[in-house]
XYZ file of C-alpha atoms in Angstrom:
606
model
C 181.001 8.459 -31.100
C 180.867 10.961 -33.933
C 184.085 12.930 -34.466
C 183.487 16.636 -35.098
C 185.997 18.467 -37.247
C 186.785 22.181 -37.083
C 188.214 23.089 -40.500
C 190.187 26.340 -40.649
C 191.596 28.301 -43.596
C 195.277 28.827 -44.316
C 196.499 31.581 -46.617
C 200.018 30.286 -46.092
C 202.136 28.032 -43.907
C 202.157 30.455 -40.967
C 198.351 30.653 -40.972
C 198.091 26.869 -41.205
C 200.351 26.331 -38.207
C 198.430 28.995 -36.255
C 195.152 27.259 -37.075
C 196.458 23.956 -35.694
C 197.841 25.651 -32.590
C 194.508 27.393 -31.931
C 192.403 24.235 -32.118
C 191.690 23.294 -35.729
C 191.162 19.605 -36.480
C 191.965 20.226 -40.139
C 193.258 22.983 -42.384
C 192.556 23.733 -46.032
C 195.213 25.480 -48.085
C 195.683 26.473 -51.707
C 197.723 24.304 -54.055
C 200.581 25.943 -55.965
C 198.041 26.538 -58.754
C 194.373 25.828 -59.618
C 192.769 26.744 -56.287
C 189.577 28.831 -56.065
C 191.593 31.724 -54.606
C 194.250 32.415 -57.219
C 196.037 34.809 -54.867
C 196.454 32.094 -52.201
C 198.752 29.523 -53.796
C 201.426 27.760 -51.751
C 204.620 25.891 -52.562
C 204.811 22.126 -52.279
C 207.506 22.494 -49.620
C 205.235 24.654 -47.449
C 202.397 22.152 -47.844
C 204.771 19.335 -46.892
C 205.843 21.252 -43.783
C 202.239 21.899 -42.825
C 201.420 18.189 -43.102
C 204.412 17.363 -40.907
C 203.210 19.862 -38.303
C 199.542 18.811 -38.374
C 199.787 15.035 -38.450
C 201.235 14.448 -34.940
C 198.018 16.025 -33.636
C 195.943 13.778 -35.898
C 194.974 16.967 -37.758
C 194.425 16.821 -41.515
C 195.593 19.007 -44.406
C 193.235 19.429 -47.345
C 194.436 21.138 -50.518
C 192.210 23.080 -52.900
C 192.451 22.169 -56.562
C 188.932 23.434 -57.148
C 189.010 25.482 -60.327
C 187.923 24.407 -63.778
C 190.883 23.266 -65.850
C 191.829 24.239 -69.381
C 193.090 21.687 -71.892
C 196.689 22.862 -71.847
C 196.832 22.594 -68.042
C 195.947 18.923 -67.643
C 199.496 17.545 -67.692
C 200.651 20.068 -65.097
C 197.684 19.268 -62.865
C 198.418 15.552 -63.061
C 202.016 16.110 -61.988
C 200.950 18.493 -59.207
C 198.462 15.979 -57.828
C 201.148 13.327 -57.728
C 203.454 15.740 -55.885
C 200.725 16.591 -53.381
C 200.125 12.904 -52.660
C 203.861 12.473 -52.043
C 203.811 15.515 -49.699
C 201.300 13.711 -47.487
C 198.110 15.722 -48.008
C 194.974 14.076 -46.659
C 192.476 15.093 -49.343
C 192.001 17.265 -52.423
C 189.037 19.601 -52.919
C 187.730 19.288 -56.467
C 185.459 21.151 -58.861
C 186.498 19.860 -62.304
C 185.596 16.189 -62.876
C 188.781 15.832 -64.963
C 190.611 15.457 -61.642
C 189.018 12.034 -61.161
C 191.130 10.629 -63.980
C 194.231 12.729 -63.185
C 194.741 11.986 -59.486
C 196.827 9.091 -58.161
C 194.996 5.935 -57.172
C 193.760 6.045 -53.580
C 193.820 9.834 -53.236
C 190.908 11.080 -51.140
C 188.663 13.557 -52.931
C 186.227 16.079 -51.461
C 183.580 17.637 -53.660
C 184.105 21.386 -53.274
C 181.139 23.687 -52.761
C 182.103 24.833 -56.291
C 180.361 21.681 -57.555
C 177.034 23.254 -56.461
C 175.993 20.779 -53.772
C 172.495 21.738 -52.671
C 170.316 18.643 -53.251
C 170.101 15.052 -52.098
C 170.413 13.902 -55.711
C 173.663 15.793 -56.248
C 175.237 14.449 -53.056
C 174.150 10.889 -53.897
C 175.680 11.295 -57.350
C 178.962 12.543 -55.860
C 178.990 9.580 -53.517
C 178.604 7.220 -56.490
C 181.696 8.809 -58.072
C 183.853 7.943 -55.073
C 183.998 11.337 -53.374
C 184.632 10.927 -49.667
C 182.941 14.163 -48.647
C 180.563 16.804 -49.998
C 181.000 20.468 -49.093
C 177.421 21.722 -49.024
C 176.130 24.995 -50.396
C 176.183 27.796 -47.844
C 172.520 28.542 -48.462
C 171.134 25.306 -46.998
C 169.060 25.267 -43.833
C 169.585 22.896 -40.916
C 166.450 21.046 -42.040
C 167.757 20.666 -45.619
C 171.114 19.409 -44.343
C 169.287 16.832 -42.232
C 167.336 15.732 -45.293
C 170.532 15.191 -47.288
C 172.110 13.255 -44.403
C 169.059 11.028 -44.087
C 169.064 10.337 -47.840
C 172.833 9.702 -48.053
C 173.799 8.719 -44.477
C 177.221 7.310 -45.372
C 178.443 10.517 -47.051
C 180.305 12.864 -44.662
C 178.984 16.419 -44.936
C 181.028 19.612 -44.561
C 179.237 22.917 -43.912
C 180.419 26.514 -43.797
C 179.922 28.078 -40.394
C 181.765 31.399 -40.514
C 182.993 34.108 -42.837
C 182.185 35.882 -46.072
C 179.177 34.802 -48.120
C 178.923 34.576 -51.894
C 175.544 35.863 -52.994
C 175.290 33.266 -55.776
C 175.355 29.537 -55.323
C 179.049 28.683 -55.620
C 180.349 27.310 -58.895
C 177.581 28.835 -60.996
C 178.436 32.536 -60.712
C 179.582 34.089 -63.976
C 179.151 37.801 -63.270
C 182.852 38.445 -62.726
C 183.771 36.640 -65.938
C 181.046 38.459 -67.870
C 181.977 41.945 -66.629
C 185.709 41.779 -66.106
C 186.995 38.584 -67.804
C 187.934 37.333 -64.344
C 186.424 33.932 -63.698
C 185.214 32.935 -60.237
C 185.592 29.354 -61.438
C 189.265 30.087 -62.073
C 189.930 31.646 -58.673
C 189.866 35.241 -59.954
C 186.551 36.621 -58.677
C 186.403 40.432 -58.955
C 183.653 40.630 -56.289
C 180.874 41.896 -58.520
C 178.504 41.325 -55.581
C 180.362 43.917 -53.446
C 179.701 46.693 -55.982
C 177.173 49.518 -55.733
C 173.976 49.307 -57.809
C 170.873 51.350 -58.385
C 167.586 49.438 -58.654
C 165.180 50.425 -61.450
C 161.821 49.077 -62.579
C 160.653 48.345 -66.136
C 159.664 52.011 -66.639
C 163.066 53.323 -65.577
C 161.813 54.492 -62.161
C 164.611 54.403 -59.587
C 163.669 52.408 -56.494
C 167.064 52.405 -54.752
C 170.000 54.691 -55.532
C 173.569 53.351 -55.529
C 173.439 50.843 -52.715
C 175.215 47.529 -52.166
C 172.194 45.442 -53.018
C 174.051 42.143 -53.539
C 176.477 42.457 -50.638
C 175.735 40.017 -47.828
C 176.731 40.147 -44.197
C 179.191 37.548 -42.944
C 178.057 34.151 -41.705
C 178.224 33.285 -38.014
C 176.819 29.886 -36.981
C 178.585 29.712 -33.628
C 175.215 29.324 -31.866
C 174.033 26.654 -34.340
C 176.881 24.130 -34.162
C 174.918 21.583 -32.119
C 171.925 21.844 -34.439
C 174.199 21.346 -37.457
C 175.881 18.323 -35.822
C 172.514 16.784 -35.004
C 171.463 17.365 -38.626
C 174.400 15.226 -39.761
C 177.214 17.699 -40.480
C 180.578 16.510 -39.216
C 182.975 19.154 -40.551
C 182.536 22.843 -39.716
C 184.344 25.120 -42.123
C 185.606 28.635 -41.505
C 185.855 30.711 -44.667
C 188.925 32.872 -45.193
C 191.868 31.691 -47.307
C 192.761 35.335 -47.943
C 192.425 36.353 -44.297
C 195.355 37.337 -42.084
C 196.917 35.621 -39.102
C 194.874 37.394 -36.412
C 191.593 36.376 -38.104
C 192.652 32.718 -38.221
C 193.772 32.723 -34.595
C 190.709 34.406 -33.105
C 188.011 32.698 -35.167
C 189.571 29.226 -34.892
C 189.921 29.580 -31.122
C 186.338 30.826 -30.746
C 184.843 27.902 -32.663
C 187.141 25.375 -31.017
C 185.848 26.463 -27.620
C 182.249 26.137 -28.845
C 182.864 22.601 -30.109
C 184.578 21.627 -26.864
C 181.556 22.829 -24.920
C 179.244 20.682 -27.089
C 181.438 17.664 -26.390
C 181.423 18.390 -22.645
C 177.637 18.429 -22.762
C 177.417 15.256 -24.926
C 180.512 13.175 -24.008
C 178.998 9.876 -25.155
C 177.886 11.204 -28.532
C 180.607 13.484 -29.882
C 184.375 13.842 -29.783
C 186.952 15.973 -31.568
C 188.418 14.661 -34.797
C 192.013 15.340 -33.734
C 194.140 15.157 -30.608
C 195.205 17.695 -28.032
C 193.872 20.837 -26.452
C 194.853 24.497 -26.853
C 195.420 27.149 -24.215
C 195.236 30.814 -25.168
C 196.754 34.078 -24.014
C 193.556 35.927 -25.024
C 189.803 35.622 -24.810
C 188.448 34.653 -28.259
C 185.781 37.124 -29.422
C 184.193 36.968 -32.861
C 183.066 40.591 -32.603
C 186.692 41.730 -32.725
C 187.562 40.100 -36.046
C 186.841 41.450 -39.540
C 183.124 41.160 -40.261
C 180.442 42.942 -42.249
C 177.926 42.349 -39.503
C 176.792 38.797 -38.815
C 173.942 36.632 -40.067
C 172.918 33.005 -39.603
C 171.876 33.195 -43.279
C 169.309 30.440 -44.033
C 170.141 28.101 -41.125
C 166.582 28.410 -39.801
C 164.854 29.507 -42.978
C 164.685 32.849 -44.737
C 165.556 35.729 -42.436
C 165.513 39.522 -42.881
C 168.701 41.574 -42.755
C 171.045 39.033 -44.298
C 172.408 41.756 -46.592
C 174.471 44.825 -45.853
C 173.114 47.413 -48.270
C 175.093 50.297 -46.765
C 178.650 48.973 -47.036
C 180.580 45.924 -48.245
C 183.351 46.648 -45.774
C 183.978 45.574 -42.197
C 181.630 47.130 -39.648
C 182.933 45.394 -36.545
C 181.556 45.458 -33.004
C 179.127 48.029 -31.614
C 180.998 50.046 -28.967
C 178.495 52.738 -27.987
C 176.860 55.946 -29.194
C 178.427 59.346 -29.816
C 177.604 61.580 -26.870
C 179.275 64.997 -27.075
C 181.306 66.479 -29.949
C 183.980 69.155 -29.693
C 186.011 70.693 -32.473
C 188.776 68.061 -32.240
C 187.301 65.205 -30.187
C 184.170 63.410 -29.050
C 183.164 61.082 -26.256
C 181.280 57.797 -26.344
C 178.403 56.601 -24.167
C 178.988 52.930 -23.433
C 181.118 50.463 -21.502
C 183.788 49.738 -24.129
C 187.392 50.729 -23.541
C 189.492 52.171 -26.365
C 193.164 52.272 -27.344
C 195.277 54.562 -29.467
C 195.095 53.364 -33.062
C 191.603 51.815 -32.884
C 189.691 51.877 -36.173
C 186.115 53.147 -35.777
C 183.222 53.801 -38.135
C 179.661 55.127 -38.200
C 176.734 55.330 -40.611
C 176.171 58.896 -41.725
C 172.896 60.537 -42.816
C 173.559 59.578 -46.437
C 173.609 55.880 -45.484
C 177.358 55.725 -46.110
C 179.838 54.375 -43.589
C 182.608 56.777 -42.617
C 185.740 55.615 -40.900
C 188.167 57.240 -38.484
C 191.241 56.273 -36.508
C 191.708 57.104 -32.859
C 194.882 59.183 -32.629
C 194.631 59.632 -28.847
C 192.319 58.179 -26.216
C 191.571 59.248 -22.647
C 188.842 57.146 -21.033
C 185.804 57.413 -23.305
C 187.018 60.578 -25.098
C 188.585 60.080 -28.508
C 190.744 62.472 -30.530
C 190.637 61.263 -34.157
C 193.544 61.684 -36.553
C 191.086 63.744 -38.585
C 187.684 64.853 -37.280
C 184.948 63.418 -39.556
C 182.421 65.908 -40.914
C 179.414 63.579 -40.756
C 179.656 62.632 -37.085
C 176.635 63.646 -34.989
C 175.548 63.047 -31.364
C 173.436 59.922 -30.973
C 175.058 58.028 -33.866
C 176.024 54.378 -33.288
C 179.774 53.792 -33.265
C 181.477 50.576 -34.335
C 185.056 49.365 -33.934
C 186.405 47.515 -36.972
C 190.012 47.388 -35.831
C 190.790 46.593 -32.193
C 194.346 47.686 -31.616
C 194.748 45.887 -28.261
C 193.417 42.606 -29.719
C 195.776 42.934 -32.699
C 198.692 43.531 -30.335
C 197.978 40.326 -28.406
C 197.434 38.271 -31.542
C 200.633 39.522 -33.140
C 202.567 37.447 -30.590
C 202.495 33.747 -29.711
C 198.918 33.384 -28.517
C 198.282 29.632 -28.146
C 199.971 26.384 -27.176
C 198.554 23.019 -28.174
C 199.495 19.862 -26.321
C 198.368 16.211 -26.394
C 197.671 14.768 -22.929
C 199.510 11.485 -22.294
C 199.134 9.019 -19.445
C 202.302 7.083 -18.589
C 202.645 3.796 -16.783
C 205.856 2.159 -15.578
C 206.095 -1.391 -14.279
C 208.727 -3.999 -13.559
C 208.715 -7.047 -15.861
C 210.981 -10.031 -16.232
C 214.504 -8.847 -16.923
C 213.706 -5.132 -16.980
C 210.993 -2.481 -17.118
C 208.120 -1.575 -19.425
C 207.063 2.022 -19.965
C 203.658 2.537 -21.606
C 201.807 5.594 -22.875
C 198.155 6.037 -23.731
C 196.418 8.840 -25.592
C 192.652 8.708 -25.623
C 191.170 7.296 -27.893
C 194.261 5.674 -29.481
C 195.729 2.276 -28.553
C 198.594 2.439 -26.059
C 202.259 2.052 -27.003
C 205.052 0.634 -24.857
C 208.825 0.209 -24.740
C 210.782 -2.575 -23.000
C 214.106 -1.792 -21.364
C 216.358 -4.616 -20.096
C 217.771 -3.612 -16.729
C 218.655 -5.360 -13.502
C 216.066 -4.901 -10.751
C 217.957 -2.961 -8.102
C 216.137 -2.126 -4.868
C 215.976 1.600 -4.074
C 217.124 2.845 -0.687
C 214.208 5.289 -0.509
C 210.850 5.574 -2.244
C 211.659 6.471 -5.920
C 208.216 7.627 -7.090
C 208.811 11.352 -6.872
C 212.049 11.312 -8.880
C 210.683 8.903 -11.509
C 207.614 11.074 -12.066
C 209.781 14.196 -12.295
C 212.058 12.629 -14.930
C 209.338 11.007 -17.050
C 207.209 14.134 -17.254
C 209.989 16.268 -18.765
C 208.382 16.251 -22.207
C 209.838 19.663 -23.026
C 209.145 21.067 -26.478
C 207.354 17.958 -27.750
C 203.636 18.104 -28.604
C 202.898 15.987 -25.528
C 202.181 16.833 -21.912
C 201.994 14.292 -19.115
C 198.543 14.087 -17.618
C 199.317 11.257 -15.163
C 202.039 8.765 -14.256
C 200.972 5.421 -12.829
C 203.430 3.486 -10.660
C 202.429 0.431 -8.621
C 202.355 1.162 -4.909
C 204.957 -1.525 -4.300
C 207.327 -0.223 -6.990
C 210.656 0.273 -5.175
C 213.384 -0.026 -7.802
C 216.286 2.302 -8.496
C 216.544 3.495 -12.105
C 219.301 5.986 -12.998
C 218.115 9.338 -14.368
C 220.046 8.731 -17.585
C 218.027 5.540 -18.161
C 214.751 7.263 -17.320
C 215.592 9.948 -19.902
C 216.384 7.272 -22.461
C 213.088 5.528 -21.716
C 211.185 8.814 -22.079
C 212.836 9.643 -25.429
C 212.185 6.155 -26.796
C 208.521 6.338 -25.832
C 208.095 9.777 -27.423
C 209.630 8.334 -30.589
C 207.032 5.541 -30.504
C 204.216 8.056 -30.029
C 205.397 10.130 -32.975
C 205.347 7.088 -35.242
C 201.734 6.272 -34.321
C 199.195 6.876 -37.055
C 195.836 8.303 -36.103
C 192.804 6.597 -37.654
C 191.123 8.351 -40.571
C 187.501 9.399 -40.283
C 187.130 9.355 -44.068
C 185.422 6.435 -45.826
C 187.583 4.539 -48.284
C 186.841 5.925 -51.765
C 185.290 3.568 -54.264
C 185.187 5.232 -57.627
C 182.858 4.397 -60.437
C 180.965 6.134 -63.200
C 177.305 6.947 -62.479
C 174.600 6.293 -64.976
C 173.653 9.951 -65.373
C 174.687 13.282 -63.904
C 172.025 15.611 -62.427
C 170.627 17.745 -65.234
C 171.267 21.469 -65.650
C 168.973 23.611 -67.829
C 171.894 25.381 -69.546
C 174.968 23.491 -70.871
C 177.474 26.032 -69.548
C 176.445 25.271 -65.950
C 178.384 22.007 -66.130
C 181.595 24.093 -66.340
C 183.206 21.799 -68.924
C 186.497 23.242 -70.142
C 188.625 20.234 -71.225
C 188.258 16.936 -73.048
C 188.377 14.818 -69.887
C 185.365 16.592 -68.424
C 183.627 16.479 -71.770
C 184.160 12.724 -71.981
C 183.040 12.321 -68.371
C 179.714 14.052 -69.027
C 179.474 12.544 -72.541
C 178.679 15.864 -74.236
C 179.742 16.968 -77.686
C 181.346 20.330 -77.079
C 183.289 22.435 -74.580
C 180.581 24.434 -72.851
C 182.130 26.403 -69.980
C 180.906 29.997 -69.812
C 184.551 31.086 -69.813
C 184.956 29.574 -73.288
C 181.602 30.155 -74.989
C 179.401 32.381 -72.861
C 175.757 31.498 -72.446
C 172.209 32.812 -72.452
C 171.208 31.749 -68.961
C 171.586 33.514 -65.600
C 174.898 34.993 -64.483
C 173.924 34.300 -60.872
C 171.446 32.113 -59.012
C 170.808 33.538 -55.556
C 168.773 32.584 -52.533
C 169.142 36.187 -51.410
C 166.132 38.065 -52.732
C 166.187 41.854 -53.110
C 162.411 42.005 -53.271
C 162.149 40.185 -49.928
C 164.904 42.256 -48.324
C 163.113 45.483 -49.275
C 159.859 44.195 -47.738
C 157.982 43.383 -50.967
C 157.590 39.603 -50.800
C 153.805 39.200 -50.743
C 154.124 35.421 -50.128
C 155.827 36.180 -46.821
C 153.613 39.022 -45.609
C 155.335 41.891 -47.394
C 153.557 44.839 -48.981
C 152.511 44.745 -52.618
C 155.051 46.514 -54.845
C 153.988 49.515 -56.930
C 156.700 49.069 -59.526
C 156.434 47.256 -62.856
C 158.756 44.298 -63.338
C 161.264 43.203 -64.497
C 163.555 45.060 -62.142
C 167.146 45.818 -63.109
C 170.361 46.409 -61.245
C 172.328 49.287 -62.773
C 176.046 49.844 -62.274
C 177.512 53.325 -62.176
C 178.817 52.905 -65.747
C 175.310 52.141 -67.009
C 175.543 48.378 -67.410
C 172.236 46.729 -66.536
C 171.339 43.334 -65.099
C 167.800 42.008 -65.219
C 166.349 40.317 -62.109
C 164.077 37.288 -62.305
C 162.173 36.252 -59.205
C 161.574 32.508 -59.351
C 159.116 32.264 -56.474
C 158.493 28.544 -57.012
C 162.154 27.907 -56.154
C 162.340 30.887 -53.773
C 165.296 32.079 -55.847
C 166.462 35.299 -57.535
C 168.322 35.007 -60.837
C 170.531 37.744 -62.294
C 170.791 38.082 -66.088
C 172.784 40.345 -68.367
C 170.522 42.831 -70.129
C 169.669 41.807 -73.683
C 172.037 43.192 -76.319
C 174.532 44.361 -73.708
C 178.145 43.500 -74.369
C 180.552 42.625 -71.593
C 183.504 44.939 -71.112
């Protein structure tokens, strides 16, 4: 059977534990330094504690060390990698190829999406280096993922299934560095793509005025998990290492339930990659968690409405339309219920989202803290903060247990107590004890004593006693037997689903048209690629694109003639223009179905 892994984000130790409790098979968390979210670093002690919490469930902990590394940082990175191995982490996510010579022998490496993994050739190359997994580009379709799996069938593939989308292929976005000296490849992205732009043609004619033309909706592949599994993906990744506890709980639980349903439908084909099952105090609902509106992105080819031109902020769930407005309140036509403190928003006539907070609620009538000026009858209303959901998620909201089947039998000179956890081999303990006949049937008491697993991660699913078992065993001995068996279970190691890495140097790396796209920023990477100079954009700049995007503004505005759109009246090249006047030229590479973003000629970065 193929194990399916739900991989959840952890901003910190608390989020990591919550992810495990709510059904994650693995968690990814930032290293103390050098992760692709600089604001999400964690101490070695917290990572060690997370490993200790996850491993009894057979769950894995992956640590991100996926920035490019500067020369003066190499010694610190080497020491940190050694410390992470000692802490028990299961794999490291990597962007900089210097890590291959810095990490301890035997450490499992995953090629981060920051290594720009969008082709069969790239994944095959990564496999030849000894990477145990490739995290694919978010932009790939189910069909493209299947093609990569067919070409490199022994390379496990990880795919993003939920959360925020970068508009550029990851690892080759330099807009933040160019504009703000904050490198996305150093974990310091300033979210250039969430800014407001005007769109102008070559004659200076304004086509769009101050809209969020590069801001994408959030990914939601919850309905595509089976298709992705059948294409060859085995790890399903939720984005969000900066997200809060309630996001991790709700989204992890929602996807865990979807994967469990797939396994129920295909029990001979798929299984979960870790042990145990979670029970919840709430009904998981992806609509109630931070989102900019959802898209399946390119899962089934190019789709309209993948962008959110009106706002880069959370929109949330549709809850009805505004019906009647009074001077201090309004009511809503719909079936949703509301609570004091709910955050709501609507799109006004200027195509701007306005927000409000419900100060008081009575049925479907809402008294805002401040009555918004742009609200009109008939407008769609969205809830981007569900106060009742937040209240539930602020408390303990899940319990995860591993089902265990126990078996007790009399053997020569004593008794043997065994435990089995599917699909692991069983464990057993022998206890020397005289066989003393019981005066009455002992089954009920034995079962009661053996199933007292208390605050352990285990719960007893079944106790098997032979029908003719009629021996007296003191409760103190039964308790001792139970504790000894739990100790045996805790020492069991779960099998790894990762292939054993076999590292070697490939003949030739896949070629990039511009040297800076290799992101070489230290001598180890330079030697690895056998080039003569440090070429990272952060160190030297470059003349190529700042972004390479599958998102196409021309298509989104309805002007892609290849796909049935109307013929544009403007004269290209088009330019994106920031409010401060900085311009960025657009190139539409129709052969690759790709939009490239360049800095305007002669324009200096700030």
